[in-house]
Amino acid sequence: MAVISSQSESSSAAAPRTAKLATAGLDADRLPRHVAIIMDGNGRWAQERGKPRAEGHLQGVQTVRTIVEEASQLGIEQLTLYCLSSENWKRPQPEVDFLMALLQQYLISQRADLIEQNLRFAMIGRREQLPAPVLHELDENIRLCSVNTGMTLCLAINYGARAEIVDAVKRIARKVEAGELSADAVDESLITDHLDTHAMPDPDLMIRTAGEMRLSNFLLWQISYAELWVTSRCWPEFEPADLHQALRDYGRRVRRFGGLK
Ligand code: IPE
Ligand code: IPE
Ligand code: MG
């Protein structure tokens, strides 16, 4: 399989990408750099089919594999997936345990794909609370992918935007306390630099599956000017064609950032 990199395309890699974009009706110049996805509706997808919720999560992992590969081949620079929110611990313990086991298994089984697809790997969210084996696999993936040059796959795990902002404010306050920083130096870019997402571009497009019109505490600071796109389809049934539709719609949006165009 050809490795496609949005950063450093070789001419041999560019040809399949160009063909893929053309087939999908997409213009390379109107693609978002960073796509973030709230992968919702695993439970509903399963329940609608008379299956246990766990089946929805299993099928959801298959969708992750498909969409990661598709986004990478289209030349998206970063894909951030909301895997587990800081509020999802409220779920029944057996579901939380299942999600942790599935996550660990996914991190291991996906490793060969990450390398083959030349993906970089990142994680956002609080490491505290996550089981040591999951942290170990996350760190392995980050380490093994650090030399890669393709799309960044960022997983949001035990992530909550408010918690992230609290952590950033604490880091800044400590620097002020230590006399390393003056309060007047605090501005938007300084806050951005202290978030988990520092050094990442803000998402241009935020996709949510399963129809809810809310953000569920995802990337609140970073999506100030992201384009929102919601589909009623549940995550386990989300296909490359749905991603193409979202990207085509994004390409037609007029982003004004408060100005006039
Ligand atoms: C998203 O699907 C996966 C996680 C939040 C872990 P849900 O499990 O929220 O599915 P619904 O919303 O109950 O259908
Ligand atoms: C958002 O989905 C979190 C993830 C997709 C990981 P939820 O299912 O937790 O969101 P709510 O509870 O419907 O807002
Ligand atoms: Mg949900």
Coordinates of C-alpha atoms and ligand atoms in Angstrom, one line a residue:
M1 CA 0.0 0.0 0.0
A2 CA 1.3 3.5 -0.9
V3 CA 2.2 5.7 2.0
I4 CA 0.7 9.2 1.6
S5 CA 2.1 12.1 3.5
S6 CA 0.5 15.6 3.4
Q7 CA 3.8 17.1 4.5
S8 CA 6.3 15.5 2.1
E9 CA 4.6 13.9 -0.8
S10 CA 6.8 12.0 -3.2
S11 CA 5.6 12.0 -6.8
S12 CA 4.8 8.3 -6.6
A13 CA 2.6 8.9 -3.5
A14 CA 0.9 11.9 -5.0
A15 CA -0.7 10.1 -7.9
P16 CA -3.0 7.7 -5.9
R17 CA -3.9 10.6 -3.6
T18 CA -4.9 12.8 -6.6
A19 CA -7.0 10.0 -8.0
K20 CA -8.6 9.4 -4.6
L21 CA -9.5 13.1 -4.2
A22 CA -10.9 13.3 -7.7
T23 CA -13.0 10.2 -7.2
A24 CA -14.4 11.7 -4.0
G25 CA -15.1 15.0 -5.7
L26 CA -12.6 16.8 -3.4
D27 CA -10.3 19.7 -4.0
A28 CA -6.9 19.4 -2.3
D29 CA -6.8 23.1 -1.7
R30 CA -10.1 23.1 0.1
L31 CA -9.4 20.3 2.6
P32 CA -9.2 20.9 6.3
R33 CA -5.8 20.5 7.8
H34 CA -7.1 19.1 11.1
V35 CA -10.3 17.1 11.4
A36 CA -11.7 16.2 14.9
I37 CA -14.4 13.6 15.3
I38 CA -16.8 13.0 18.2
M39 CA -17.4 9.3 17.6
D40 CA -20.8 8.8 19.1
G41 CA -23.6 6.3 18.8
N42 CA -21.9 2.9 19.4
G43 CA -24.4 1.9 22.0
R44 CA -27.4 3.0 19.9
W45 CA -26.1 1.2 16.8
A46 CA -25.9 -2.0 18.8
Q47 CA -29.2 -1.6 20.6
E48 CA -31.1 -0.9 17.4
R49 CA -29.8 -4.3 16.2
G50 CA -30.7 -6.1 19.5
K51 CA -27.0 -6.5 20.4
P52 CA -25.2 -5.6 23.6
R53 CA -23.5 -2.2 23.7
A54 CA -20.1 -3.9 23.6
E55 CA -20.8 -5.0 20.0
G56 CA -21.2 -1.4 19.1
H57 CA -17.8 -0.5 20.6
L58 CA -16.2 -3.5 18.7
Q59 CA -17.7 -2.4 15.4
G60 CA -16.7 1.2 16.3
V61 CA -13.0 0.1 16.4
Q62 CA -13.4 -1.2 12.8
T63 CA -14.7 2.2 11.8
V64 CA -11.7 3.8 13.4
R65 CA -9.3 1.7 11.3
T66 CA -11.2 2.5 8.1
I67 CA -11.5 6.2 8.7
V68 CA -7.9 6.6 9.9
E69 CA -6.6 5.0 6.7
E70 CA -9.0 7.0 4.5
A71 CA -8.1 10.4 6.1
S72 CA -4.4 9.6 5.8
Q73 CA -4.7 8.6 2.1
L74 CA -6.7 11.8 1.4
G75 CA -3.8 13.9 2.9
I76 CA -5.4 15.2 6.0
E77 CA -2.6 16.5 8.3
Q78 CA -4.2 15.6 11.7
L79 CA -7.1 13.5 12.8
T80 CA -8.2 13.8 16.4
L81 CA -10.6 11.1 17.7
Y82 CA -12.6 11.5 20.9
C83 CA -12.3 8.0 22.4
L84 CA -13.1 8.5 26.0
S85 CA -14.3 11.6 27.8
S86 CA -13.4 12.5 31.4
E87 CA -17.2 12.1 32.0
N88 CA -17.4 8.6 30.6
W89 CA -16.2 7.1 33.9
K90 CA -19.8 7.6 35.1
R91 CA -20.8 4.6 33.0
P92 CA -21.4 1.2 34.6
Q93 CA -18.0 -0.3 35.6
P94 CA -18.3 -3.3 33.3
E95 CA -18.6 -1.0 30.3
V96 CA -15.7 1.1 31.5
D97 CA -13.6 -2.0 31.9
F98 CA -14.6 -3.3 28.5
L99 CA -13.6 0.1 26.9
M100 CA -10.2 0.0 28.6
A101 CA -9.5 -3.6 27.5
L102 CA -10.6 -2.7 23.9
L103 CA -8.4 0.4 23.9
Q104 CA -5.4 -1.6 25.0
Q105 CA -6.1 -4.2 22.4
Y106 CA -6.6 -1.6 19.7
L107 CA -3.3 0.2 20.6
I108 CA -1.4 -3.1 20.2
S109 CA -3.1 -4.4 17.1
Q110 CA -3.0 -1.0 15.3
R111 CA 0.7 -0.7 15.7
A112 CA 1.7 -2.3 12.4
D113 CA -0.8 -0.1 10.6
L114 CA 0.6 3.0 12.2
I115 CA 4.0 2.2 10.9
E116 CA 2.9 1.0 7.5
Q117 CA 0.8 4.1 7.0
N118 CA 3.6 6.4 8.2
L119 CA 1.4 7.9 10.9
R120 CA 2.5 10.0 13.8
F121 CA 0.7 9.3 17.0
A122 CA -0.3 11.6 19.9
M123 CA -2.6 11.5 22.9
I124 CA -4.5 14.3 24.7
G125 CA -6.3 13.9 28.0
R126 CA -5.3 13.3 31.6
R127 CA -2.9 10.3 32.1
E128 CA -4.0 9.9 35.7
Q129 CA -6.8 7.4 36.1
L130 CA -5.7 5.4 33.0
P131 CA -4.5 1.9 33.8
A132 CA -0.7 1.4 33.6
P133 CA -0.9 -1.2 30.7
V134 CA -2.9 1.3 28.6
L135 CA -0.4 4.1 29.3
H136 CA 2.4 1.7 28.3
E137 CA 0.9 0.9 24.9
L138 CA 0.2 4.6 24.3
D139 CA 3.8 5.5 25.0
E140 CA 5.0 2.7 22.8
N141 CA 2.9 4.0 19.9
I142 CA 4.1 7.6 20.5
R143 CA 7.7 6.4 20.6
L144 CA 7.5 4.1 17.5
C145 CA 5.8 6.7 15.4
S146 CA 8.0 9.7 16.4
V147 CA 10.1 9.3 13.2
N148 CA 7.1 9.1 10.9
T149 CA 6.1 12.0 8.6
G150 CA 2.5 11.4 7.6
M151 CA -0.8 12.3 9.2
T152 CA -0.9 12.7 13.0
L153 CA -3.4 10.5 14.7
C154 CA -4.3 12.0 18.0
L155 CA -6.5 10.1 20.4
A156 CA -8.4 12.0 23.1
I157 CA -8.5 9.6 26.1
N158 CA -9.8 10.6 29.5
Y159 CA -10.1 14.0 27.8
G160 CA -12.3 16.9 29.0
A161 CA -11.8 20.4 27.7
R162 CA -12.6 22.0 31.0
A163 CA -10.1 19.8 32.8
E164 CA -7.5 20.6 30.1
I165 CA -8.1 24.3 30.6
V166 CA -7.8 23.9 34.4
D167 CA -4.5 22.0 34.0
A168 CA -3.2 24.8 31.7
V169 CA -4.2 27.5 34.1
K170 CA -2.4 25.7 36.9
R171 CA 0.8 25.4 34.8
I172 CA 0.7 29.1 34.0
A173 CA -0.1 30.0 37.7
R174 CA 2.9 28.0 38.9
K175 CA 5.2 29.9 36.5
V176 CA 3.8 33.2 37.8
E177 CA 4.2 32.0 41.4
A178 CA 7.8 31.1 40.6
G179 CA 8.5 34.5 39.1
E180 CA 9.2 33.0 35.7
L181 CA 6.3 34.8 34.1
S182 CA 4.4 38.0 34.7
A183 CA 0.6 38.0 34.8
D184 CA 0.6 40.6 32.0
A185 CA 2.4 38.1 29.7
V186 CA -0.7 35.8 29.7
D187 CA -2.4 36.0 26.3
E188 CA -4.2 33.7 23.9
S189 CA -1.1 32.2 22.5
L190 CA 0.4 31.5 26.0
I191 CA -2.8 29.7 27.0
T192 CA -2.7 27.7 23.7
D193 CA 0.9 26.7 24.4
H194 CA -0.1 25.3 27.8
L195 CA -2.9 23.1 26.6
D196 CA -2.5 19.4 25.8
T197 CA -2.8 20.3 22.1
H198 CA 0.1 22.7 22.1
A199 CA 2.0 22.6 18.8
M200 CA -1.1 21.2 17.0
P201 CA -3.2 23.2 14.6
D202 CA -6.7 24.0 15.7
P203 CA -9.3 21.7 14.2
D204 CA -10.9 23.2 11.0
L205 CA -13.7 20.7 10.9
M206 CA -15.5 19.0 13.8
I207 CA -17.6 16.0 12.9
R208 CA -20.1 14.4 15.2
T209 CA -21.9 11.2 14.5
A210 CA -25.3 10.0 15.9
G211 CA -27.0 13.3 15.6
E212 CA -26.5 15.1 18.9
M213 CA -26.1 18.8 18.6
R214 CA -23.6 19.3 21.4
L215 CA -19.8 19.3 22.0
S216 CA -19.7 17.1 25.1
N217 CA -16.7 18.9 26.6
F218 CA -14.5 18.3 23.5
L219 CA -11.8 20.8 22.5
L220 CA -13.7 23.9 23.7
W221 CA -10.8 26.3 23.3
Q222 CA -9.5 24.9 20.0
I223 CA -12.8 24.8 18.0
S224 CA -13.6 28.5 18.4
Y225 CA -13.7 28.8 14.6
A226 CA -14.1 25.1 13.5
E227 CA -16.8 24.2 11.0
L228 CA -19.3 21.9 12.6
W229 CA -20.8 18.9 10.7
V230 CA -23.2 16.5 12.3
T231 CA -24.6 13.3 10.8
S232 CA -27.4 11.1 12.1
R233 CA -25.5 8.0 11.2
C234 CA -23.9 6.2 14.2
W235 CA -20.1 5.8 14.4
P236 CA -20.1 2.0 13.7
E237 CA -21.9 2.6 10.3
F238 CA -19.8 5.7 9.4
E239 CA -18.1 5.1 6.1
P240 CA -15.4 6.8 3.9
A241 CA -18.4 8.1 1.8
D242 CA -19.6 10.0 4.8
L243 CA -16.2 11.5 5.5
H244 CA -16.1 12.6 1.8
Q245 CA -19.5 14.2 2.2
A246 CA -18.3 16.1 5.3
L247 CA -15.1 17.2 3.5
R248 CA -17.1 18.3 0.4
D249 CA -19.5 20.3 2.6
Y250 CA -16.5 21.8 4.4
G251 CA -15.0 22.9 1.1
R252 CA -18.1 24.9 0.3
R253 CA -18.2 26.7 3.6
V254 CA -17.2 30.4 3.8
R255 CA -15.0 30.9 6.8
R256 CA -15.0 34.5 7.9
F257 CA -13.3 34.5 11.3
G258 CA -15.3 37.5 12.2
G259 CA -14.2 39.5 9.2
L260 CA -15.8 40.0 5.8
K261 CA -15.3 38.0 2.7
Ligands
IPE1 C1 -19.5 6.5 21.8 O1 -20.6 5.8 21.7 C2 -18.3 5.8 22.4 C3 -17.9 6.3 23.7 C4 -18.4 7.4 24.3 C5 -16.9 5.6 24.5 P1 -21.6 5.7 23.0 O2 -21.2 4.6 23.9 O3 -21.7 7.0 23.6 O4 -23.0 5.3 22.3 P2 -24.4 5.9 22.6 O5 -24.3 7.4 22.5 O6 -24.8 5.4 23.9 O7 -25.3 5.4 21.5
IPE2 C1 -18.9 12.0 23.7 O1 -19.9 11.1 23.7 C2 -17.6 11.3 24.1 C3 -17.0 10.4 23.2 C4 -17.4 10.2 21.9 C5 -15.9 9.7 23.6 P1 -20.9 10.9 24.9 O2 -21.8 9.8 24.5 O3 -20.1 10.7 26.2 O4 -21.7 12.2 25.0 P2 -23.0 12.7 25.7 O5 -23.0 12.0 27.0 O6 -24.1 12.1 24.8 O7 -23.0 14.2 25.7
MG3 MG -22.9 8.6 23.4

